[in-house]
PDB file of N, CA and C in Angstrom:
ATOM      1  N   CYS A   1       0.858  -1.168   0.000  1.00 54.00           N
ATOM      2  CA  CYS A   1       0.000   0.000   0.000  1.00 54.00           C
ATOM      3  C   CYS A   1       0.908   1.237   0.000  1.00 54.00           C
ATOM      4  N   ILE A   2       0.871   2.010  -1.026  1.00 53.00           N
ATOM      5  CA  ILE A   2       1.658   3.236  -1.108  1.00 53.00           C
ATOM      6  C   ILE A   2       0.681   4.397  -1.048  1.00 53.00           C
ATOM      7  N   ARG A   3       0.913   5.346  -0.166  1.00 51.00           N
ATOM      8  CA  ARG A   3      -0.011   6.457  -0.022  1.00 51.00           C
ATOM      9  C   ARG A   3       0.739   7.732   0.302  1.00 51.00           C
ATOM     10  N   ASP A   4       0.021   8.850   0.421  1.00 49.00           N
ATOM     11  CA  ASP A   4       0.705  10.128   0.550  1.00 49.00           C
ATOM     12  C   ASP A   4       0.821  10.658   1.972  1.00 49.00           C
ATOM     13  N   ARG A   5       0.410   9.913   2.969  1.00 50.00           N
ATOM     14  CA  ARG A   5       0.593  10.308   4.365  1.00 50.00           C
ATOM     15  C   ARG A   5       0.821   9.073   5.209  1.00 50.00           C
ATOM     16  N   GLN A   6       1.461   9.242   6.354  1.00 52.00           N
ATOM     17  CA  GLN A   6       1.771   8.082   7.183  1.00 52.00           C
ATOM     18  C   GLN A   6       0.610   7.702   8.094  1.00 52.00           C
ATOM     19  N   ARG A   7      -0.229   8.627   8.470  1.00 58.00           N
ATOM     20  CA  ARG A   7      -1.318   8.318   9.393  1.00 58.00           C
ATOM     21  C   ARG A   7      -2.647   8.660   8.750  1.00 58.00           C
ATOM     22  N   GLY A   8      -3.641   7.858   9.112  1.00 65.00           N
ATOM     23  CA  GLY A   8      -4.972   8.098   8.591  1.00 65.00           C
ATOM     24  C   GLY A   8      -5.089   7.652   7.149  1.00 65.00           C
ATOM     25  N   GLY A   9      -6.254   7.790   6.608  1.00 72.00           N
ATOM     26  CA  GLY A   9      -6.447   7.485   5.206  1.00 72.00           C
ATOM     27  C   GLY A   9      -6.551   6.007   4.902  1.00 72.00           C
ATOM     28  N   PHE A  10      -6.425   5.711   3.640  1.00 78.00           N
ATOM     29  CA  PHE A  10      -6.630   4.361   3.128  1.00 78.00           C
ATOM     30  C   PHE A  10      -5.686   3.335   3.746  1.00 78.00           C
ATOM     31  N   GLY A  11      -4.409   3.654   3.795  1.00 77.00           N
ATOM     32  CA  GLY A  11      -3.417   2.695   4.288  1.00 77.00           C
ATOM     33  C   GLY A  11      -3.679   2.247   5.712  1.00 77.00           C
ATOM     34  N   GLU A  12      -3.988   3.185   6.592  1.00 80.00           N
ATOM     35  CA  GLU A  12      -4.266   2.832   7.981  1.00 80.00           C
ATOM     36  C   GLU A  12      -5.547   2.013   8.082  1.00 80.00           C
ATOM     37  N   GLY A  13      -6.577   2.424   7.338  1.00 83.00           N
ATOM     38  CA  GLY A  13      -7.827   1.672   7.344  1.00 83.00           C
ATOM     39  C   GLY A  13      -7.637   0.257   6.831  1.00 83.00           C
ATOM     40  N   PHE A  14      -6.889   0.124   5.748  1.00 85.00           N
ATOM     41  CA  PHE A  14      -6.602  -1.190   5.170  1.00 85.00           C
ATOM     42  C   PHE A  14      -5.849  -2.054   6.166  1.00 85.00           C
ATOM     43  N   SER A  15      -4.817  -1.486   6.764  1.00 84.00           N
ATOM     44  CA  SER A  15      -4.012  -2.232   7.729  1.00 84.00           C
ATOM     45  C   SER A  15      -4.845  -2.672   8.924  1.00 84.00           C
ATOM     46  N   ASN A  16      -5.702  -1.788   9.419  1.00 85.00           N
ATOM     47  CA  ASN A  16      -6.560  -2.132  10.555  1.00 85.00           C
ATOM     48  C   ASN A  16      -7.547  -3.227  10.187  1.00 85.00           C
ATOM     49  N   GLU A  17      -8.100  -3.158   8.999  1.00 88.00           N
ATOM     50  CA  GLU A  17      -9.084  -4.149   8.558  1.00 88.00           C
ATOM     51  C   GLU A  17      -8.459  -5.540   8.460  1.00 88.00           C
ATOM     52  N   PHE A  18      -7.194  -5.605   8.065  1.00 88.00           N
ATOM     53  CA  PHE A  18      -6.527  -6.886   7.850  1.00 88.00           C
ATOM     54  C   PHE A  18      -5.443  -7.177   8.885  1.00 88.00           C
ATOM     55  N   LYS A  19      -5.560  -6.572  10.073  1.00 86.00           N
ATOM     56  CA  LYS A  19      -4.524  -6.745  11.101  1.00 86.00           C
ATOM     57  C   LYS A  19      -4.378  -8.191  11.564  1.00 86.00           C
ATOM     58  N   ASP A  20      -5.429  -8.994  11.432  1.00 90.00           N
ATOM     59  CA  ASP A  20      -5.357 -10.398  11.846  1.00 90.00           C
ATOM     60  C   ASP A  20      -5.055 -11.339  10.685  1.00 90.00           C
ATOM     61  N   ALA A  21      -4.723 -10.780   9.540  1.00 88.00           N
ATOM     62  CA  ALA A  21      -4.429 -11.591   8.356  1.00 88.00           C
ATOM     63  C   ALA A  21      -3.144 -12.393   8.588  1.00 88.00           C
ATOM     64  N   PRO A  22      -3.005 -13.532   7.925  1.00 90.00           N
ATOM     65  CA  PRO A  22      -1.817 -14.370   8.127  1.00 90.00           C
ATOM     66  C   PRO A  22      -0.588 -13.877   7.349  1.00 90.00           C
ATOM     67  N   TYR A  23      -0.578 -12.642   6.932  1.00 85.00           N
ATOM     68  CA  TYR A  23       0.542 -12.076   6.182  1.00 85.00           C
ATOM     69  C   TYR A  23       0.788 -10.653   6.656  1.00 85.00           C
ATOM     70  N   ASP A  24       1.963 -10.151   6.386  1.00 83.00           N
ATOM     71  CA  ASP A  24       2.337  -8.791   6.776  1.00 83.00           C
ATOM     72  C   ASP A  24       1.860  -7.799   5.726  1.00 83.00           C
ATOM     73  N   ILE A  25       1.498  -6.617   6.184  1.00 84.00           N
ATOM     74  CA  ILE A  25       1.127  -5.521   5.287  1.00 84.00           C
ATOM     75  C   ILE A  25       2.168  -4.426   5.483  1.00 84.00           C
ATOM     76  N   LEU A  26       2.787  -4.019   4.416  1.00 85.00           N
ATOM     77  CA  LEU A  26       3.803  -2.972   4.453  1.00 85.00           C
ATOM     78  C   LEU A  26       3.197  -1.701   3.875  1.00 85.00           C
ATOM     79  N   THR A  27       3.104  -0.671   4.679  1.00 82.00           N
ATOM     80  CA  THR A  27       2.586   0.610   4.224  1.00 82.00           C
ATOM     81  C   THR A  27       3.759   1.544   3.973  1.00 82.00           C
ATOM     82  N   ILE A  28       3.810   2.099   2.785  1.00 83.00           N
ATOM     83  CA  ILE A  28       4.873   3.027   2.409  1.00 83.00           C
ATOM     84  C   ILE A  28       4.212   4.371   2.125  1.00 83.00           C
ATOM     85  N   ALA A  29       4.686   5.424   2.791  1.00 81.00           N
ATOM     86  CA  ALA A  29       4.031   6.714   2.672  1.00 81.00           C
ATOM     87  C   ALA A  29       5.036   7.860   2.702  1.00 81.00           C
ATOM     88  N   ILE A  30       4.609   8.994   2.220  1.00 81.00           N
ATOM     89  CA  ILE A  30       5.416  10.211   2.318  1.00 81.00           C
ATOM     90  C   ILE A  30       5.387  10.667   3.777  1.00 81.00           C
ATOM     91  N   PRO A  31       6.539  10.951   4.364  1.00 78.00           N
ATOM     92  CA  PRO A  31       6.565  11.405   5.758  1.00 78.00           C
ATOM     93  C   PRO A  31       5.771  12.702   5.938  1.00 78.00           C
ATOM     94  N   ASP A  32       5.225  12.878   7.117  1.00 77.00           N
ATOM     95  CA  ASP A  32       4.449  14.073   7.422  1.00 77.00           C
ATOM     96  C   ASP A  32       5.397  15.185   7.883  1.00 77.00           C
ATOM     97  N   THR A  33       6.307  15.568   6.993  1.00 82.00           N
ATOM     98  CA  THR A  33       7.277  16.625   7.259  1.00 82.00           C
ATOM     99  C   THR A  33       7.386  17.507   6.018  1.00 82.00           C
ATOM    100  N   PHE A  34       8.024  18.649   6.174  1.00 85.00           N
ATOM    101  CA  PHE A  34       8.220  19.550   5.053  1.00 85.00           C
ATOM    102  C   PHE A  34       9.192  18.937   4.062  1.00 85.00           C
ATOM    103  N   VAL A  35       8.834  18.956   2.799  1.00 82.00           N
ATOM    104  CA  VAL A  35       9.694  18.437   1.743  1.00 82.00           C
ATOM    105  C   VAL A  35      10.121  19.617   0.875  1.00 82.00           C
ATOM    106  N   GLU A  36      11.425  19.748   0.681  1.00 85.00           N
ATOM    107  CA  GLU A  36      11.948  20.833  -0.149  1.00 85.00           C
ATOM    108  C   GLU A  36      11.422  20.720  -1.577  1.00 85.00           C
ATOM    109  N   HIS A  37      11.502  21.804  -2.303  1.00 90.00           N
ATOM    110  CA  HIS A  37      11.130  21.791  -3.711  1.00 90.00           C
ATOM    111  C   HIS A  37      12.223  21.112  -4.523  1.00 90.00           C
ATOM    112  N   GLY A  38      11.836  20.521  -5.636  1.00 94.00           N
ATOM    113  CA  GLY A  38      12.818  19.872  -6.488  1.00 94.00           C
ATOM    114  C   GLY A  38      12.140  19.069  -7.577  1.00 94.00           C
ATOM    115  N   ASP A  39      12.947  18.399  -8.363  1.00 95.00           N
ATOM    116  CA  ASP A  39      12.374  17.579  -9.423  1.00 95.00           C
ATOM    117  C   ASP A  39      11.749  16.320  -8.808  1.00 95.00           C
ATOM    118  N   ILE A  40      10.760  15.779  -9.478  1.00 94.00           N
ATOM    119  CA  ILE A  40       9.973  14.673  -8.935  1.00 94.00           C
ATOM    120  C   ILE A  40      10.826  13.447  -8.600  1.00 94.00           C
ATOM    121  N   PRO A  41      11.721  12.992  -9.479  1.00 95.00           N
ATOM    122  CA  PRO A  41      12.534  11.819  -9.103  1.00 95.00           C
ATOM    123  C   PRO A  41      13.346  12.032  -7.812  1.00 95.00           C
ATOM    124  N   SER A  42      13.919  13.215  -7.641  1.00 94.00           N
ATOM    125  CA  SER A  42      14.699  13.506  -6.428  1.00 94.00           C
ATOM    126  C   SER A  42      13.805  13.524  -5.190  1.00 94.00           C
ATOM    127  N   LEU A  43      12.633  14.117  -5.311  1.00 93.00           N
ATOM    128  CA  LEU A  43      11.711  14.181  -4.180  1.00 93.00           C
ATOM    129  C   LEU A  43      11.205  12.790  -3.805  1.00 93.00           C
ATOM    130  N   ARG A  44      10.903  11.973  -4.796  1.00 93.00           N
ATOM    131  CA  ARG A  44      10.473  10.599  -4.502  1.00 93.00           C
ATOM    132  C   ARG A  44      11.564   9.837  -3.761  1.00 93.00           C
ATOM    133  N   LYS A  45      12.807   9.998  -4.203  1.00 94.00           N
ATOM    134  CA  LYS A  45      13.923   9.324  -3.534  1.00 94.00           C
ATOM    135  C   LYS A  45      14.068   9.835  -2.109  1.00 94.00           C
ATOM    136  N   GLU A  46      14.007  11.148  -1.923  1.00 91.00           N
ATOM    137  CA  GLU A  46      14.130  11.740  -0.588  1.00 91.00           C
ATOM    138  C   GLU A  46      13.053  11.209   0.361  1.00 91.00           C
ATOM    139  N   CYS A  47      11.858  11.008  -0.164  1.00 90.00           N
ATOM    140  CA  CYS A  47      10.737  10.539   0.663  1.00 90.00           C
ATOM    141  C   CYS A  47      10.661   9.021   0.760  1.00 90.00           C
ATOM    142  N   GLY A  48      11.509   8.327   0.018  1.00 91.00           N
ATOM    143  CA  GLY A  48      11.527   6.876   0.081  1.00 91.00           C
ATOM    144  C   GLY A  48      10.425   6.194  -0.707  1.00 91.00           C
ATOM    145  N   ILE A  49       9.905   6.895  -1.727  1.00 92.00           N
ATOM    146  CA  ILE A  49       8.842   6.283  -2.536  1.00 92.00           C
ATOM    147  C   ILE A  49       9.256   6.107  -3.996  1.00 92.00           C
ATOM    148  N   ASP A  50      10.558   6.088  -4.244  1.00 95.00           N
ATOM    149  CA  ASP A  50      11.047   5.742  -5.582  1.00 95.00           C
ATOM    150  C   ASP A  50      11.160   4.221  -5.657  1.00 95.00           C
ATOM    151  N   ALA A  51      11.304   3.695  -6.854  1.00 96.00           N
ATOM    152  CA  ALA A  51      11.313   2.243  -7.054  1.00 96.00           C
ATOM    153  C   ALA A  51      12.393   1.550  -6.227  1.00 96.00           C
ATOM    154  N   GLU A  52      13.597   2.113  -6.211  1.00 97.00           N
ATOM    155  CA  GLU A  52      14.702   1.486  -5.476  1.00 97.00           C
ATOM    156  C   GLU A  52      14.408   1.444  -3.972  1.00 97.00           C
ATOM    157  N   SER A  53      13.912   2.546  -3.417  1.00 95.00           N
ATOM    158  CA  SER A  53      13.606   2.589  -1.983  1.00 95.00           C
ATOM    159  C   SER A  53      12.491   1.617  -1.622  1.00 95.00           C
ATOM    160  N   ILE A  54      11.464   1.549  -2.475  1.00 94.00           N
ATOM    161  CA  ILE A  54      10.357   0.628  -2.220  1.00 94.00           C
ATOM    162  C   ILE A  54      10.855  -0.813  -2.270  1.00 94.00           C
ATOM    163  N   ALA A  55      11.680  -1.133  -3.254  1.00 95.00           N
ATOM    164  CA  ALA A  55      12.223  -2.489  -3.362  1.00 95.00           C
ATOM    165  C   ALA A  55      13.047  -2.839  -2.126  1.00 95.00           C
ATOM    166  N   MET A  56      13.840  -1.898  -1.638  1.00 95.00           N
ATOM    167  CA  MET A  56      14.648  -2.142  -0.444  1.00 95.00           C
ATOM    168  C   MET A  56      13.770  -2.371   0.781  1.00 95.00           C
ATOM    169  N   ARG A  57      12.700  -1.581   0.918  1.00 92.00           N
ATOM    170  CA  ARG A  57      11.775  -1.763   2.049  1.00 92.00           C
ATOM    171  C   ARG A  57      11.118  -3.136   1.995  1.00 92.00           C
ATOM    172  N   ILE A  58      10.715  -3.555   0.796  1.00 92.00           N
ATOM    173  CA  ILE A  58      10.088  -4.870   0.641  1.00 92.00           C
ATOM    174  C   ILE A  58      11.080  -5.974   0.981  1.00 92.00           C
ATOM    175  N   GLN A  59      12.310  -5.871   0.479  1.00 93.00           N
ATOM    176  CA  GLN A  59      13.330  -6.877   0.772  1.00 93.00           C
ATOM    177  C   GLN A  59      13.618  -6.934   2.275  1.00 93.00           C
ATOM    178  N   THR A  60      13.679  -5.782   2.911  1.00 92.00           N
ATOM    179  CA  THR A  60      13.909  -5.728   4.356  1.00 92.00           C
ATOM    180  C   THR A  60      12.758  -6.394   5.095  1.00 92.00           C
ATOM    181  N   GLN A  61      11.534  -6.070   4.700  1.00 89.00           N
ATOM    182  CA  GLN A  61      10.346  -6.649   5.332  1.00 89.00           C
ATOM    183  C   GLN A  61      10.317  -8.165   5.136  1.00 89.00           C
ATOM    184  N   LEU A  62      10.620  -8.628   3.946  1.00 89.00           N
ATOM    185  CA  LEU A  62      10.631 -10.065   3.683  1.00 89.00           C
ATOM    186  C   LEU A  62      11.728 -10.764   4.481  1.00 89.00           C
ATOM    187  N   GLY A  63      12.860 -10.106   4.607  1.00 89.00           N
ATOM    188  CA  GLY A  63      13.969 -10.676   5.376  1.00 89.00           C
ATOM    189  C   GLY A  63      13.657 -10.779   6.856  1.00 89.00           C
ATOM    190  N   SER A  64      12.904  -9.813   7.378  1.00 75.00           N
ATOM    191  CA  SER A  64      12.589  -9.814   8.817  1.00 75.00           C
ATOM    192  C   SER A  64      11.410 -10.706   9.149  1.00 75.00           C
ATOM    193  N   SER A  65      10.647 -11.143   8.139  1.00 62.00           N
ATOM    194  CA  SER A  65       9.486 -11.977   8.424  1.00 62.00           C
ATOM    195  C   SER A  65       9.777 -13.464   8.249  1.00 62.00           C
ATOM    196  N   ASN A  66      11.013 -13.809   7.893  1.00 57.00           N
ATOM    197  CA  ASN A  66      11.364 -15.226   7.722  1.00 57.00           C
ATOM    198  C   ASN A  66      11.702 -15.877   9.029  1.00 57.00           C
TER     199      ASN A  66
END
C-alpha cells in the first residue's frame, strides 16, 4: 500500500481491517514533514517512494518476516 501520508487514510484503514491476516502488510508513505522543492525523481527518492527505496523496504520486510 503506497499512499501520501503516514497516518490516517486508506493505508491505515486497510491495515486495521486486515490486522489479523496471516501475512504482513507494508505501508509506504510520504513522511508528514516539510519536503523541499525539487524535481519529482529527487523528491520521490528523498521521501523513500522511488522504485529502489520501495524495493529495499520490501526486501527488508521479507527478510525480517522469515
